[in-house]
Tab-separated table of C-alpha atoms in Angstrom:
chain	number	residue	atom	x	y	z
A	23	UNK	CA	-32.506	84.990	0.112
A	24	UNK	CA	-34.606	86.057	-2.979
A	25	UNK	CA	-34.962	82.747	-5.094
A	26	UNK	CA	-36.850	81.396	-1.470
A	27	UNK	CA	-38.585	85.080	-0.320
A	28	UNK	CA	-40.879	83.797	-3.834
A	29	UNK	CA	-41.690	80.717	-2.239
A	30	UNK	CA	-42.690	82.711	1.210
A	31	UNK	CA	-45.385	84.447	-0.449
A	32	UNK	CA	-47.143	81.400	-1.686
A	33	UNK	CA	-46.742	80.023	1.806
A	34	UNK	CA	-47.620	83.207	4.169
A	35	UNK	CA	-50.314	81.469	6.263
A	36	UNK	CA	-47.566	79.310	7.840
A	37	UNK	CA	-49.234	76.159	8.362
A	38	UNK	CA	-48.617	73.699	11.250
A	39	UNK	CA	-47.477	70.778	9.141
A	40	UNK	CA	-44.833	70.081	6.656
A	41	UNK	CA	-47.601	68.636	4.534
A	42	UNK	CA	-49.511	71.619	4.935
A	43	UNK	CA	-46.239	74.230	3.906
A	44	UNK	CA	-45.834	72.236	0.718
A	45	UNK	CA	-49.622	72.285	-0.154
A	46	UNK	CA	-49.021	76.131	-0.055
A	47	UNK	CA	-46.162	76.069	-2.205
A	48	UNK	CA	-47.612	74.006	-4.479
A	49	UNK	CA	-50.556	76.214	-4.926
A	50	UNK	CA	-48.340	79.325	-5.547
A	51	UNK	CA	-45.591	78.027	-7.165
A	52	UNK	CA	-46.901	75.513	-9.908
A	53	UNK	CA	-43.529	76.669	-12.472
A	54	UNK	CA	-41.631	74.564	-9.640
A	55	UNK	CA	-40.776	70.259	-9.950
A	56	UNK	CA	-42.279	68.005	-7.582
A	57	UNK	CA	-38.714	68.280	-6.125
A	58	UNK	CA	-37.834	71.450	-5.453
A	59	UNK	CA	-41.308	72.356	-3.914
A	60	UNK	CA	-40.461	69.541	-1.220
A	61	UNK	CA	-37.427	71.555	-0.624
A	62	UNK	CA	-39.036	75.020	-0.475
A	63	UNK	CA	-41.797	73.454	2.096
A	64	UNK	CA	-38.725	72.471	4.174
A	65	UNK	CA	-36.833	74.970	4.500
A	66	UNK	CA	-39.906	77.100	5.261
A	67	UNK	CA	-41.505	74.855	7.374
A	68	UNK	CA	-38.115	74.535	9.578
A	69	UNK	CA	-37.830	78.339	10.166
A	70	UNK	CA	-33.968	77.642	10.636
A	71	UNK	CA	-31.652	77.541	7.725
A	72	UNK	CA	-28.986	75.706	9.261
A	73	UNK	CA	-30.692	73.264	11.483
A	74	UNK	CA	-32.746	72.326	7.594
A	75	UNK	CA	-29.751	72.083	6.039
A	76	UNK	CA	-27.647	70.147	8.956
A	77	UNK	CA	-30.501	67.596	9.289
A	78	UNK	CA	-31.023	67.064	5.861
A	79	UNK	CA	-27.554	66.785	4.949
A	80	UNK	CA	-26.303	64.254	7.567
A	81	UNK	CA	-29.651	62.019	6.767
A	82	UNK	CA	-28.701	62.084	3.555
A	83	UNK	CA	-25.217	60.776	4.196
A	84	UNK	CA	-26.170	58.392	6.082
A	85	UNK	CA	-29.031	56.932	3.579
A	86	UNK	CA	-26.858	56.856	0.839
A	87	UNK	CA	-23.749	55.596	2.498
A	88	UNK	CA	-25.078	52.507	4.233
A	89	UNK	CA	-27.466	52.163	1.124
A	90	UNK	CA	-24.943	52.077	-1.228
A	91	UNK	CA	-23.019	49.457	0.840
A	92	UNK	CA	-25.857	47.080	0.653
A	93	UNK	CA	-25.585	46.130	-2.507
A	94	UNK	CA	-21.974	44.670	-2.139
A	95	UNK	CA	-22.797	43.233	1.163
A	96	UNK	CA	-25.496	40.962	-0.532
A	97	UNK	CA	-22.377	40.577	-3.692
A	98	UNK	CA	-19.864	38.846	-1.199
A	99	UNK	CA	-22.277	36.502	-0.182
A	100	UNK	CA	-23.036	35.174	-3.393
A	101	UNK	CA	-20.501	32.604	-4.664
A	102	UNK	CA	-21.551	33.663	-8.222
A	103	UNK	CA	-19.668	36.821	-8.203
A	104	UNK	CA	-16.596	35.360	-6.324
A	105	UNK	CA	-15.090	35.714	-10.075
A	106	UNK	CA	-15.496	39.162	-10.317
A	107	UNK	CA	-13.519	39.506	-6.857
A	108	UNK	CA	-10.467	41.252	-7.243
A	109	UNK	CA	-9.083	38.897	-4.344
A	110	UNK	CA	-11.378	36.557	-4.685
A	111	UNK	CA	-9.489	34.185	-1.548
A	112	UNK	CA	-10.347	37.167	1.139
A	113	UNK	CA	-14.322	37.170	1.401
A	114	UNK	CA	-14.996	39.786	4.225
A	115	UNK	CA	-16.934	38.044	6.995
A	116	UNK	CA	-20.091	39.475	9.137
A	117	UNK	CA	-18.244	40.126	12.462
A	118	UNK	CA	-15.580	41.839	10.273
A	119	UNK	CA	-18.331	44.089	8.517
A	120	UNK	CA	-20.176	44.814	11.647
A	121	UNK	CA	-16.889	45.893	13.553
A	122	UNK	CA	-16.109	48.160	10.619
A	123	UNK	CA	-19.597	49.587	10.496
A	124	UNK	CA	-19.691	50.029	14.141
A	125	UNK	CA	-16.476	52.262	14.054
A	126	UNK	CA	-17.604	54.058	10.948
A	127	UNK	CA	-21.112	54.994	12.334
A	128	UNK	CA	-19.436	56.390	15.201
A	129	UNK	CA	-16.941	58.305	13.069
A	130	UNK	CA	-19.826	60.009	11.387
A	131	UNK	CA	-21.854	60.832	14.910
A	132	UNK	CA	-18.554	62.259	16.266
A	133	UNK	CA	-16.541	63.604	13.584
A	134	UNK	CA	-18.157	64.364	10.226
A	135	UNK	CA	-21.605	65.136	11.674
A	136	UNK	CA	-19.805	68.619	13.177
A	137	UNK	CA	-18.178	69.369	9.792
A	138	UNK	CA	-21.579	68.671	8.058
A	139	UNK	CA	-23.327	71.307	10.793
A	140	UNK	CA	-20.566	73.687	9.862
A	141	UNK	CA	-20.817	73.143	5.963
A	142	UNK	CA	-24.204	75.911	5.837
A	143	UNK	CA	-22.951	78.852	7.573
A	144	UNK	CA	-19.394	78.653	5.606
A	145	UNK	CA	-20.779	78.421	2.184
A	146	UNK	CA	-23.494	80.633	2.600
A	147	UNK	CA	-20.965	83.291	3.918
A	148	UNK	CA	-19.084	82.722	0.731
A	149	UNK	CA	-22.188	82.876	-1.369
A	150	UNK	CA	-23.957	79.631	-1.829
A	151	UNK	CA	-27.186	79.443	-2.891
A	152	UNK	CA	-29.735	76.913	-1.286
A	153	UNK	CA	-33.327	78.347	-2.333
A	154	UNK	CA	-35.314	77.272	-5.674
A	155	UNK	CA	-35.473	76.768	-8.507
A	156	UNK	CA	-32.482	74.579	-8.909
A	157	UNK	CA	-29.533	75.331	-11.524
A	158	UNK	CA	-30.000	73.341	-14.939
A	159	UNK	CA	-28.352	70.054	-15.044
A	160	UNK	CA	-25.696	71.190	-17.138
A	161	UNK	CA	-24.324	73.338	-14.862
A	162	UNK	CA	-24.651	71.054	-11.857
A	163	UNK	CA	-22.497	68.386	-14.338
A	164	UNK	CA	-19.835	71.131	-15.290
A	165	UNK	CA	-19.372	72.338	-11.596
A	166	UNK	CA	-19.507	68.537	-9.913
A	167	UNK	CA	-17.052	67.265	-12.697
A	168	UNK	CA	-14.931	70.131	-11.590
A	169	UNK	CA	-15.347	68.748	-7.530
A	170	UNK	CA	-13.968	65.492	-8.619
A	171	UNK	CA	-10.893	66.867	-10.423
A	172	UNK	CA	-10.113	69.141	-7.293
A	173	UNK	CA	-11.184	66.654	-4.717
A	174	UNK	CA	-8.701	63.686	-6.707
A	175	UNK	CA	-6.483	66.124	-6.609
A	176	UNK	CA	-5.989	66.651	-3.209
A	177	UNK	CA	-6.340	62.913	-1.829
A	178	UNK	CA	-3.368	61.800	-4.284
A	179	UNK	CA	-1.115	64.494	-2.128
A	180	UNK	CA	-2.552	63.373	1.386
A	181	UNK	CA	-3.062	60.103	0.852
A	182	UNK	CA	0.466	59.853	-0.393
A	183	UNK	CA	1.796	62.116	2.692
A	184	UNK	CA	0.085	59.691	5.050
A	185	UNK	CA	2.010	56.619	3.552
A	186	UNK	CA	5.330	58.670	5.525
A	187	UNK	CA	6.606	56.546	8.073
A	188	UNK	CA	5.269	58.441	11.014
A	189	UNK	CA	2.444	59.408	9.438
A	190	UNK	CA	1.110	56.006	8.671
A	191	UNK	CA	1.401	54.569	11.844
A	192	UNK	CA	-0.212	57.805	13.694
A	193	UNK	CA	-3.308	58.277	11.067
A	194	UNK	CA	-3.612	55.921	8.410
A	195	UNK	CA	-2.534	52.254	9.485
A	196	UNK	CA	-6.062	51.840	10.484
A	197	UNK	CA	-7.628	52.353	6.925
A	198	UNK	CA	-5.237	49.893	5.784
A	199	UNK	CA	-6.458	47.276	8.696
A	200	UNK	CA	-8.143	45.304	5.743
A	201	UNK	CA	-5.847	44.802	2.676
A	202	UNK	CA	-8.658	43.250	1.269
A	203	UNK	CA	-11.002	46.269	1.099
A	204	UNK	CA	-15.191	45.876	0.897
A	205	UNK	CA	-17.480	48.595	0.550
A	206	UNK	CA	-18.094	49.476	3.975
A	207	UNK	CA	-14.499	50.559	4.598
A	208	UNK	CA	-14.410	52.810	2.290
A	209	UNK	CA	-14.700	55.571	5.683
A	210	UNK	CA	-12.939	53.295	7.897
A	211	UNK	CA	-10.145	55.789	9.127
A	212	UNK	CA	-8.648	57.696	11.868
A	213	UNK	CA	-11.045	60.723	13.129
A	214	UNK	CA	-7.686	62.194	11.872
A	215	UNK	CA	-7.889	61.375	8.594
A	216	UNK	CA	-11.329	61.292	8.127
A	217	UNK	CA	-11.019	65.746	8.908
A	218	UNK	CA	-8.051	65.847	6.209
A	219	UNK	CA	-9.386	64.025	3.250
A	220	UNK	CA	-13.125	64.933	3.749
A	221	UNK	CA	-11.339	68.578	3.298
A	222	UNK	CA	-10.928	67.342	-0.637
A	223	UNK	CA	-15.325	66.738	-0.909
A	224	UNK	CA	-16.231	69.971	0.750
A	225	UNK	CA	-13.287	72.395	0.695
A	226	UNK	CA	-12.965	72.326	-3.127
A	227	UNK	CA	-16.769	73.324	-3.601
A	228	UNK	CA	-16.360	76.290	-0.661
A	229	UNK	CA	-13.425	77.354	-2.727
A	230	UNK	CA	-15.029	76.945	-5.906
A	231	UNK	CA	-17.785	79.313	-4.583
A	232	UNK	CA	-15.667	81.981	-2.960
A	233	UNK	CA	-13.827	82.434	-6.130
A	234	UNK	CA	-16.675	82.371	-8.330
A	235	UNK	CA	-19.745	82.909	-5.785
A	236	UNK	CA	-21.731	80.294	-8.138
A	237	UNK	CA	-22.955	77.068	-6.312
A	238	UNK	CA	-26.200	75.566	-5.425
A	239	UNK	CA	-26.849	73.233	-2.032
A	240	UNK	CA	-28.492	71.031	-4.508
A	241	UNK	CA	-25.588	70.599	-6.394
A	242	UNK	CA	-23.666	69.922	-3.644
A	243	UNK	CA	-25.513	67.155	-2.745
A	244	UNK	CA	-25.310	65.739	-6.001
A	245	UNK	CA	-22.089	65.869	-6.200
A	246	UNK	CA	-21.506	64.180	-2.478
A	247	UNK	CA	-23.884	61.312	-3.778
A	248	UNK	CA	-21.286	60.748	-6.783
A	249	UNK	CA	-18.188	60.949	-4.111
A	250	UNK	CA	-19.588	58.463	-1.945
A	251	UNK	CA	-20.811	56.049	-4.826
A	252	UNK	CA	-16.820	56.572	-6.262
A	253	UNK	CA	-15.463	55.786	-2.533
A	254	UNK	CA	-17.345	52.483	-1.515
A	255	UNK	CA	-17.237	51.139	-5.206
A	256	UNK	CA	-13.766	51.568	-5.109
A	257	UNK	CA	-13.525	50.134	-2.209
A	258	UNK	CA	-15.737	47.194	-3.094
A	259	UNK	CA	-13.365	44.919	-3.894
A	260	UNK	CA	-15.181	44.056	-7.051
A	261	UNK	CA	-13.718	44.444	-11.174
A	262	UNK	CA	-16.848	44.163	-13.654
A	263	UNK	CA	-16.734	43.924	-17.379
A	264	UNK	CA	-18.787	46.731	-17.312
A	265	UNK	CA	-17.142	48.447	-14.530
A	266	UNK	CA	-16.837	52.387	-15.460
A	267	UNK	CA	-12.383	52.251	-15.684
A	268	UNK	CA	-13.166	49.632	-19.001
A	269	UNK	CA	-15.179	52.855	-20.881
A	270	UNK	CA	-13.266	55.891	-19.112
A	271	UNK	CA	-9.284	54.759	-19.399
A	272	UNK	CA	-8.275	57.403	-16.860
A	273	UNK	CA	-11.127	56.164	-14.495
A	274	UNK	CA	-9.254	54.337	-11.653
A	275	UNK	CA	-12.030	52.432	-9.793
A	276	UNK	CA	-11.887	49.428	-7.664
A	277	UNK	CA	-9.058	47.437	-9.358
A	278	UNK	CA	-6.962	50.577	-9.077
A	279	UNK	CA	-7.294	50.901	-4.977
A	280	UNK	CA	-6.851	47.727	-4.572
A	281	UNK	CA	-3.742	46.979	-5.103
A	282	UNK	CA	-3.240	49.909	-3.045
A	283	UNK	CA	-4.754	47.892	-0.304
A	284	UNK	CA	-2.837	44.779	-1.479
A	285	UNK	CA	0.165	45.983	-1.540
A	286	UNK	CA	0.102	49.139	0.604
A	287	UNK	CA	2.312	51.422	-1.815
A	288	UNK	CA	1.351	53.491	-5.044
A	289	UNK	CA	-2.214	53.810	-6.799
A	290	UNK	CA	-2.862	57.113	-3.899
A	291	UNK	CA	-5.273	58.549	-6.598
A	292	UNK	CA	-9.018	58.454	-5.663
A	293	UNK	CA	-10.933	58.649	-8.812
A	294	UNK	CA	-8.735	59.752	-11.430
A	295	UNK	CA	-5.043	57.909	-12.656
A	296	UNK	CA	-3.552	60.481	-14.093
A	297	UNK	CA	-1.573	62.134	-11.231
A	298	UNK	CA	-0.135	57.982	-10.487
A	299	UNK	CA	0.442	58.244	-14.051
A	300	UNK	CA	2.413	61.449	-14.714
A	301	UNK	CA	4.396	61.369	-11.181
A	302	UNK	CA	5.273	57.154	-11.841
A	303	UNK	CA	3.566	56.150	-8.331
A	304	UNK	CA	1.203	53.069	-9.902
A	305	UNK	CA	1.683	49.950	-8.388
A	306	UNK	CA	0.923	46.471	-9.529
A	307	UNK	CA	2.181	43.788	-11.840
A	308	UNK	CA	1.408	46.007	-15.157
A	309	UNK	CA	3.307	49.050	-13.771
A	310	UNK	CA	5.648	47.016	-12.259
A	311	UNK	CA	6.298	45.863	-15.759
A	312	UNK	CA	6.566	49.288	-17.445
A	313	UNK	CA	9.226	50.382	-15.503
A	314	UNK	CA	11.558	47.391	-16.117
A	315	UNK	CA	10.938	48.348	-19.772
A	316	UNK	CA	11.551	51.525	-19.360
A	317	UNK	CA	15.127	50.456	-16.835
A	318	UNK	CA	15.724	48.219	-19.891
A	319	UNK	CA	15.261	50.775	-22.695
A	320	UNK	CA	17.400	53.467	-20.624
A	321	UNK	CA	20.163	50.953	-20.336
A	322	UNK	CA	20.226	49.705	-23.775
A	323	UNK	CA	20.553	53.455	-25.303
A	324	UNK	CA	23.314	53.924	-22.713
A	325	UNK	CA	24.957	51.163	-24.330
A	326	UNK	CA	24.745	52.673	-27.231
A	327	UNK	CA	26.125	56.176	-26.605
């Protein structure tokens, strides 16, 4: 790949050591951020594209997952922020946040972690780029603002699918074990499920670059980093004044999902209301409440004919 065969010059001696590769690069390739040098020295000091990407990727799932969930783990044990809880009488306890880690950590060993190995050798194929330097930060915006409209998308149309009869008790009765949802349960689902709406994060950017043959493994990351911040927030359980939905109207965020968890119907939208919106599938008091008004205001002009 030529944006990396420029970083193989500077690093032709092929040192021993990772800290050795990336003193190469560094000498050579001074135009490059602190960054994407520690990138360059990886992939060259791996010798295998895949295995690079593989490792780095699942690592990185894993960091920011369970990282992420920390935060809210440390929230629900503070009785200070019991006001901000959405349903503020169900308080997740340890043994249930262990037993829901447990079967999520195994769901990533056995399920995603072969979709992650896969992820390289499909994009590439299609034309992803993974060398340096890395695009400019407005195109990494434009293209992972894009992800989230594709990737909302297609959960509101599974997601809703799997609330059919059969469907729900085959695949995804177990997500809805906790109708009071925390942040670690955000990927607490069927290995089923887990393969169907993981298809929303990474098919939408492999068929973003086979149409346009324009995406970055940097961006990519970036852009799983965002999904998995919008997935366990929204799963937190928690509704802050300064929560994102109270800026961005069309946001849905944690009060949106759950009610979906409360009440096990409607709100199938992941990060986005519109599609609840347009096709009339919200649920909770407020919607509830639009619709008699609406029953109401189609009964009274029929009335009136």
């Amino acid at each position: 790949m030529a944006t990396m065969n420029t970083t193989l010059v500077g690093a032709f001696a092929q040192p021993g050591t990772f800290t050795g590769v990336f003193e190469e690069v560094s000498k050579y390739n001074v135009q490059l951020n602190v960054v994407e040098r520690l990138w360059a020295a990886w992939y060259l000091w791996m010798q295998n594209d895949v295995l690079a990407t593989g490792i780095m990727s699942f690592l990185m799932h894993e960091i920011i997952y369970f990282g992420r969930c920390v935060p809210w783990m440390i929230i629900d044990q503070l009785p200070y922020f019991n006001k901000y809880k959405l349903q503020n009488q169900k308080i997740p306890t340890l043994k249930e946040q262990w037993e829901c880690a447990s079967l999520v950590l195994l769901s990533h060993f056995t399920v995603e972690l072969p979709q992650i190995w896969l992820f390289h050798p499909i994009a590439t194929y299609f034309g992803m780029d993974y060398g340096v330097p890395f695009p400019s930060i407005g195109k990494m915006a434009f293209h992972i603002a894009v992800f989230f409209v594709i990737e909302d998308t297609w959960h509101y149309w599974f997601h809703r699918a799997l609330h059919y009869g059969p469907l729900y008790k085959m695949i995804h009765k177990l997500h809805h074990t906790y109708s009071a949802p925390f942040g670690l349960a955000a990927e607490y689902a069927s290995p089923i499920e887990v393969m169907l709406l993981a298809m929303g994060s990474v098919g939408g950017p492999i068929l973003w670059v086979s149409c346009t043959g324009d995406l970055h493994l940097f961006t990519m990351y970036m852009w799983i980093v965002g999904r998995l911040f919008q997935a366990i927030d929204s799963h937190s359980g928690y509704d802050f004044p300064w929560s994102l939905r109270h800026f961005l109207p069309f946001w849905a965020g944690a009060e949106h999902h759950d009610v979906h968890h409360e009440r096990f119907i409607g709100n199938y939208a992941s990060s986005f209301r519109w599609w609840d919106y347009v096709l009339d599938t919200e649920s909770g008091p407020e919607a509830a409440k639009r619709r008699r008004e609406r029953k109401l205001k189609a009964l009274k002009a029929k009335k009136a004919q």
